[in-house]
Tab-separated table of C-alpha atoms in Angstrom:
chain	number	residue	atom	x	y	z
A	169	UNK	CA	33.883	64.960	-55.518
A	170	UNK	CA	31.519	67.405	-54.419
A	171	UNK	CA	30.849	70.303	-56.538
A	172	UNK	CA	31.890	73.980	-55.397
A	173	UNK	CA	27.932	74.877	-55.878
A	174	UNK	CA	26.906	72.144	-53.222
A	175	UNK	CA	29.784	73.366	-50.756
A	176	UNK	CA	28.790	76.904	-51.143
A	177	UNK	CA	25.169	75.885	-50.742
A	178	UNK	CA	26.335	73.898	-47.604
A	179	UNK	CA	28.434	76.994	-46.061
A	180	UNK	CA	25.726	79.421	-46.419
A	181	UNK	CA	23.137	76.948	-44.844
A	182	UNK	CA	25.337	76.454	-41.932
A	183	UNK	CA	26.046	80.124	-41.645
A	184	UNK	CA	22.447	80.552	-41.458
A	185	UNK	CA	21.773	78.083	-38.896
A	186	UNK	CA	24.510	79.863	-36.806
A	187	UNK	CA	23.140	83.090	-37.211
A	188	UNK	CA	19.765	82.100	-36.265
A	189	UNK	CA	21.306	80.118	-33.028
A	190	UNK	CA	22.779	83.763	-32.129
A	191	UNK	CA	20.250	86.030	-32.597
A	192	UNK	CA	16.926	84.187	-31.864
A	193	UNK	CA	17.603	81.063	-29.996
A	194	UNK	CA	20.301	82.029	-27.426
A	195	UNK	CA	18.467	85.231	-26.483
A	196	UNK	CA	15.167	83.041	-25.667
A	197	UNK	CA	17.471	81.207	-23.246
A	198	UNK	CA	20.366	83.188	-21.579
A	199	UNK	CA	19.668	84.294	-18.554
A	200	UNK	CA	16.149	82.037	-18.301
A	201	UNK	CA	14.488	79.542	-16.103
A	202	UNK	CA	11.925	77.227	-16.873
A	203	UNK	CA	8.348	78.909	-15.990
A	204	UNK	CA	7.197	75.558	-14.732
A	205	UNK	CA	10.035	74.341	-12.587
A	206	UNK	CA	11.611	77.366	-12.275
A	207	UNK	CA	15.213	75.738	-13.098
A	208	UNK	CA	17.815	78.303	-14.554
A	209	UNK	CA	19.327	77.881	-17.898
A	210	UNK	CA	22.533	77.699	-16.293
A	211	UNK	CA	25.089	76.735	-19.124
A	212	UNK	CA	25.724	74.831	-22.367
A	213	UNK	CA	25.103	71.582	-20.450
A	214	UNK	CA	21.434	72.802	-19.347
A	215	UNK	CA	20.963	74.091	-22.658
A	216	UNK	CA	20.986	70.541	-24.205
A	217	UNK	CA	18.129	69.917	-22.244
A	218	UNK	CA	16.156	73.304	-23.163
A	219	UNK	CA	13.300	73.542	-25.678
A	220	UNK	CA	12.278	76.698	-27.547
A	221	UNK	CA	9.039	76.553	-28.615
A	222	UNK	CA	9.058	77.922	-32.577
A	223	UNK	CA	5.779	79.847	-32.759
A	224	UNK	CA	6.488	82.113	-30.010
A	225	UNK	CA	10.393	81.488	-28.931
A	226	UNK	CA	9.043	81.042	-24.821
A	227	UNK	CA	11.722	78.500	-23.385
A	228	UNK	CA	11.469	75.451	-21.196
A	229	UNK	CA	12.722	72.428	-19.685
A	230	UNK	CA	12.555	69.820	-22.490
A	231	UNK	CA	10.764	67.214	-19.567
A	232	UNK	CA	8.396	70.021	-18.721
A	233	UNK	CA	7.114	71.046	-22.006
A	234	UNK	CA	6.946	67.500	-23.192
A	235	UNK	CA	4.802	66.546	-20.543
A	236	UNK	CA	2.640	69.608	-20.947
A	237	UNK	CA	2.413	68.828	-24.556
A	238	UNK	CA	0.819	65.544	-23.647
A	239	UNK	CA	-1.862	67.773	-21.949
A	240	UNK	CA	-2.193	70.197	-24.473
A	241	UNK	CA	-0.256	71.816	-27.235
A	242	UNK	CA	-0.600	75.591	-26.562
A	243	UNK	CA	2.427	77.642	-24.823
A	244	UNK	CA	1.629	77.856	-21.048
A	245	UNK	CA	2.852	81.397	-20.959
A	246	UNK	CA	1.133	82.833	-23.863
A	247	UNK	CA	-1.399	80.363	-25.090
A	248	UNK	CA	-0.203	79.860	-28.860
A	249	UNK	CA	-0.822	76.384	-30.487
A	250	UNK	CA	2.610	74.965	-30.991
A	251	UNK	CA	3.693	71.510	-32.783
A	252	UNK	CA	7.525	71.816	-32.601
A	253	UNK	CA	10.601	73.393	-30.843
A	254	UNK	CA	13.925	73.978	-31.028
A	255	UNK	CA	16.374	71.698	-28.902
A	256	UNK	CA	19.490	69.778	-27.997
A	257	UNK	CA	21.144	72.982	-28.300
A	258	UNK	CA	25.253	72.853	-28.477
A	259	UNK	CA	27.048	75.655	-28.246
A	260	UNK	CA	30.620	74.440	-29.084
A	261	UNK	CA	29.279	72.738	-32.377
A	262	UNK	CA	26.788	75.887	-32.966
A	263	UNK	CA	24.290	73.081	-33.470
A	264	UNK	CA	20.507	72.587	-32.875
A	265	UNK	CA	17.864	70.484	-33.716
A	266	UNK	CA	14.230	70.861	-34.551
A	267	UNK	CA	11.765	68.536	-33.056
A	268	UNK	CA	8.268	67.770	-34.608
A	269	UNK	CA	5.375	66.729	-32.256
A	270	UNK	CA	3.256	63.606	-33.830
A	271	UNK	CA	-0.141	64.366	-34.972
A	272	UNK	CA	-2.947	64.097	-32.081
A	273	UNK	CA	-5.668	61.683	-32.865
A	274	UNK	CA	-9.242	62.505	-31.511
A	275	UNK	CA	-10.231	59.198	-30.543
A	276	UNK	CA	-10.293	60.227	-26.441
A	277	UNK	CA	-13.233	58.914	-24.458
A	278	UNK	CA	-15.442	61.554	-23.238
A	279	UNK	CA	-15.283	62.188	-19.190
A	280	UNK	CA	-17.313	64.063	-16.985
A	281	UNK	CA	-14.383	66.496	-16.720
A	282	UNK	CA	-14.968	67.382	-20.489
A	283	UNK	CA	-18.614	67.522	-19.783
A	284	UNK	CA	-18.107	70.216	-17.168
A	285	UNK	CA	-15.490	71.920	-19.398
A	286	UNK	CA	-18.060	72.437	-21.866
A	287	UNK	CA	-20.835	73.518	-19.683
A	288	UNK	CA	-18.577	76.112	-18.347
A	289	UNK	CA	-17.568	77.659	-21.761
A	290	UNK	CA	-21.347	77.193	-22.460
A	291	UNK	CA	-22.172	79.104	-19.910
A	292	UNK	CA	-24.812	76.288	-18.831
A	293	UNK	CA	-23.042	76.103	-15.282
A	294	UNK	CA	-25.849	76.207	-12.790
A	295	UNK	CA	-23.205	76.929	-10.029
A	296	UNK	CA	-22.568	80.010	-11.738
A	297	UNK	CA	-25.875	81.230	-11.931
A	298	UNK	CA	-26.565	80.582	-7.787
A	299	UNK	CA	-27.680	83.582	-6.316
A	300	UNK	CA	-27.958	83.187	-2.723
A	301	UNK	CA	-24.880	82.462	-0.776
A	302	UNK	CA	-23.325	79.048	-0.977
A	303	UNK	CA	-24.365	76.956	2.217
A	304	UNK	CA	-21.652	76.865	5.046
A	305	UNK	CA	-22.295	72.795	4.988
A	306	UNK	CA	-22.378	70.948	1.999
A	307	UNK	CA	-23.638	67.051	1.095
A	308	UNK	CA	-22.290	65.681	-1.927
A	309	UNK	CA	-23.136	61.992	-1.137
A	310	UNK	CA	-20.666	59.329	-1.034
A	311	UNK	CA	-21.048	56.930	-3.732
A	312	UNK	CA	-19.053	53.316	-3.899
A	313	UNK	CA	-15.515	54.151	-5.218
A	314	UNK	CA	-15.367	53.591	-9.220
A	315	UNK	CA	-18.949	53.648	-9.298
A	316	UNK	CA	-20.722	56.196	-12.240
A	317	UNK	CA	-21.971	58.056	-8.945
A	318	UNK	CA	-18.211	58.762	-7.851
A	319	UNK	CA	-18.055	61.029	-11.382
A	320	UNK	CA	-21.335	62.454	-10.809
A	321	UNK	CA	-19.729	63.672	-7.252
A	322	UNK	CA	-16.786	64.903	-8.288
A	323	UNK	CA	-18.246	66.807	-11.039
A	324	UNK	CA	-20.448	68.587	-8.679
A	325	UNK	CA	-17.318	69.273	-6.605
A	326	UNK	CA	-15.818	71.023	-9.716
A	327	UNK	CA	-18.557	73.103	-10.240
A	328	UNK	CA	-19.045	74.228	-6.438
A	329	UNK	CA	-15.149	75.120	-6.841
A	330	UNK	CA	-15.286	76.998	-9.750
A	331	UNK	CA	-18.389	79.007	-8.463
A	332	UNK	CA	-16.003	79.772	-5.686
A	333	UNK	CA	-13.753	81.951	-8.377
A	334	UNK	CA	-16.759	83.213	-10.587
A	335	UNK	CA	-18.714	84.846	-7.462
A	336	UNK	CA	-15.235	86.083	-5.996
A	337	UNK	CA	-15.645	84.349	-2.836
A	338	UNK	CA	-13.036	84.112	-0.150
A	339	UNK	CA	-12.855	81.245	2.504
A	340	UNK	CA	-12.790	82.087	6.010
A	341	UNK	CA	-9.894	80.727	7.567
A	342	UNK	CA	-10.676	78.054	10.053
A	343	UNK	CA	-7.282	78.135	11.613
A	344	UNK	CA	-6.290	81.341	13.569
A	345	UNK	CA	-2.666	80.812	12.829
A	346	UNK	CA	-0.126	79.339	10.747
A	347	UNK	CA	1.313	76.133	12.556
A	348	UNK	CA	2.662	74.445	9.465
A	349	UNK	CA	5.831	77.176	9.473
A	350	UNK	CA	6.613	75.603	13.016
A	351	UNK	CA	6.146	71.948	11.942
A	352	UNK	CA	8.417	72.275	8.728
A	353	UNK	CA	11.093	74.379	10.689
A	354	UNK	CA	11.445	71.410	13.369
A	355	UNK	CA	11.336	68.539	11.048
A	356	UNK	CA	12.158	68.588	7.462
A	357	UNK	CA	10.648	65.526	6.864
A	358	UNK	CA	6.869	66.672	7.326
A	359	UNK	CA	7.567	68.245	3.728
A	360	UNK	CA	6.240	65.011	2.115
A	361	UNK	CA	3.424	64.763	4.395
A	362	UNK	CA	2.546	68.344	3.863
A	363	UNK	CA	2.806	67.616	0.176
A	364	UNK	CA	0.878	64.363	0.490
A	365	UNK	CA	-1.727	66.341	1.585
A	366	UNK	CA	-2.244	69.197	-0.176
A	367	UNK	CA	-1.597	68.103	-3.775
A	368	UNK	CA	-4.707	66.563	-4.350
A	369	UNK	CA	-6.426	69.297	-3.296
A	370	UNK	CA	-4.374	71.675	-5.608
A	371	UNK	CA	-4.970	69.170	-8.406
A	372	UNK	CA	-8.802	69.458	-7.903
A	373	UNK	CA	-8.342	73.271	-7.696
A	374	UNK	CA	-6.472	73.612	-10.842
A	375	UNK	CA	-9.501	71.511	-12.585
A	376	UNK	CA	-11.911	73.702	-11.539
A	377	UNK	CA	-10.161	77.070	-12.532
A	378	UNK	CA	-8.155	75.609	-15.698
A	379	UNK	CA	-11.073	73.316	-16.958
A	380	UNK	CA	-8.383	70.946	-17.369
A	381	UNK	CA	-8.457	67.374	-16.864
A	382	UNK	CA	-4.873	67.042	-16.359
A	383	UNK	CA	-2.781	70.351	-14.932
A	384	UNK	CA	0.120	67.852	-13.101
A	385	UNK	CA	2.832	70.344	-14.145
A	386	UNK	CA	1.480	73.200	-12.644
A	387	UNK	CA	0.449	71.299	-9.475
A	388	UNK	CA	4.344	70.778	-9.130
A	389	UNK	CA	4.818	74.267	-9.283
A	390	UNK	CA	2.145	75.535	-7.040
A	391	UNK	CA	2.970	72.883	-4.135
A	392	UNK	CA	6.850	73.675	-4.521
A	393	UNK	CA	5.937	77.335	-4.039
A	394	UNK	CA	3.940	76.782	-1.039
A	395	UNK	CA	6.724	75.037	0.444
A	396	UNK	CA	9.043	77.501	-0.033
A	397	UNK	CA	6.934	79.939	1.407
A	398	UNK	CA	6.835	77.722	4.534
A	399	UNK	CA	10.724	77.355	4.548
A	400	UNK	CA	11.221	81.437	4.191
A	401	UNK	CA	8.719	81.695	7.092
A	402	UNK	CA	6.795	84.475	5.799
A	403	UNK	CA	4.360	86.284	8.041
A	404	UNK	CA	2.067	87.492	5.701
A	405	UNK	CA	-1.375	86.898	6.857
A	406	UNK	CA	-3.516	85.036	4.031
A	407	UNK	CA	-5.603	88.268	3.757
A	408	UNK	CA	-2.447	90.447	2.684
A	409	UNK	CA	-1.530	88.679	-0.356
A	410	UNK	CA	-0.395	91.970	-2.227
A	411	UNK	CA	2.742	91.611	-0.496
A	412	UNK	CA	3.405	88.310	-2.086
A	413	UNK	CA	2.621	89.473	-5.472
A	414	UNK	CA	6.399	89.120	-6.167
A	415	UNK	CA	6.961	85.501	-5.143
A	416	UNK	CA	3.779	84.588	-6.732
A	417	UNK	CA	4.934	85.928	-10.299
A	418	UNK	CA	5.877	82.323	-11.729
A	419	UNK	CA	2.275	80.780	-10.568
A	420	UNK	CA	0.729	84.161	-12.206
A	421	UNK	CA	1.814	83.314	-15.560
A	422	UNK	CA	-0.912	80.304	-15.662
A	423	UNK	CA	-3.847	81.735	-12.990
A	424	UNK	CA	-3.415	85.092	-14.164
A	425	UNK	CA	-6.467	87.065	-12.254
A	426	UNK	CA	-7.115	84.130	-10.237
A	427	UNK	CA	-3.679	83.776	-8.467
A	428	UNK	CA	-4.400	85.629	-5.229
A	429	UNK	CA	-7.749	84.026	-4.567
A	430	UNK	CA	-6.212	80.305	-5.371
A	431	UNK	CA	-3.289	81.040	-2.825
A	432	UNK	CA	-5.631	82.563	-0.543
A	433	UNK	CA	-7.707	79.174	-0.847
A	434	UNK	CA	-4.618	76.864	-0.715
A	435	UNK	CA	-3.373	78.531	2.744
A	436	UNK	CA	-6.752	78.219	4.159
A	437	UNK	CA	-7.093	74.691	3.636
A	438	UNK	CA	-3.634	73.704	4.461
A	439	UNK	CA	-3.437	75.658	7.936
A	440	UNK	CA	-6.777	73.680	8.763
A	441	UNK	CA	-5.277	70.473	9.457
A	442	UNK	CA	-8.660	68.853	8.055
A	443	UNK	CA	-9.181	66.021	5.029
A	444	UNK	CA	-10.321	67.619	2.038
A	445	UNK	CA	-13.892	65.941	2.591
A	446	UNK	CA	-14.030	67.386	6.245
A	447	UNK	CA	-13.088	70.928	5.148
A	448	UNK	CA	-15.424	70.751	1.875
A	449	UNK	CA	-18.313	70.716	4.417
A	450	UNK	CA	-17.748	73.326	7.040
A	451	UNK	CA	-15.658	75.825	5.264
A	452	UNK	CA	-17.346	79.091	5.077
A	453	UNK	CA	-17.378	81.942	2.396
A	454	UNK	CA	-17.484	85.850	2.216
A	455	UNK	CA	-17.276	88.338	-0.523
A	456	UNK	CA	-13.949	89.539	-1.490
A	457	UNK	CA	-13.616	93.448	-1.154
């Protein structure tokens, strides 16, 4: 038979857990949305699929933060290192669980992107020290797919894209008007074609900005915001980005001061109707004011 002391201890532990749930966990998720996919945490069923990082109490969809943790173990919002979160939150029973992530083993092969990231952090990026204007036409070469040369070309392109942001340059729009809004308003099926075209560009751009080999979670966020901007038929021109500050707030949590430049570059590419390879060789740049 269970002793009175053990019963009291179990009851005290239960009360402490319920108090922690109501005072700490619930305020972190009530009325909030996932910063990655923008989905609202609507009710108890949604709470079961929410994760609250223990060190900083920022909340995400469980699937989103799991994918993110496969890439890096730092909170997307505040950059705090984490190795666990609260999850499986059930209001009816006042229960929640703690999930601890497995230890990361440092055995990953070094890639050209890792070398680029090191060079940029150490100040060894030659592109950042370029004093003359970037040429209006660029030749990166065309090695055979899968060859060592293709990795070198990819690294050069990332260095070039990083230099655009570091030198605070802005692309000169090739298209004088946005035809994408007209296309998507006539035919919703065009969304997939637009996404198929812009997502590789967004992937490369985020790799250059964030020095992250796989920013796939943020790629989804950026592409979704872009489609949403087309669907709402915004009349804001790409050089009037201040008007879109509120709309870009979810993206600003990750890109910070680079957000407006990124959005401008994305719009210029998307509205050009050119392939990435052709656009890279013909786009011209000017200093931002």
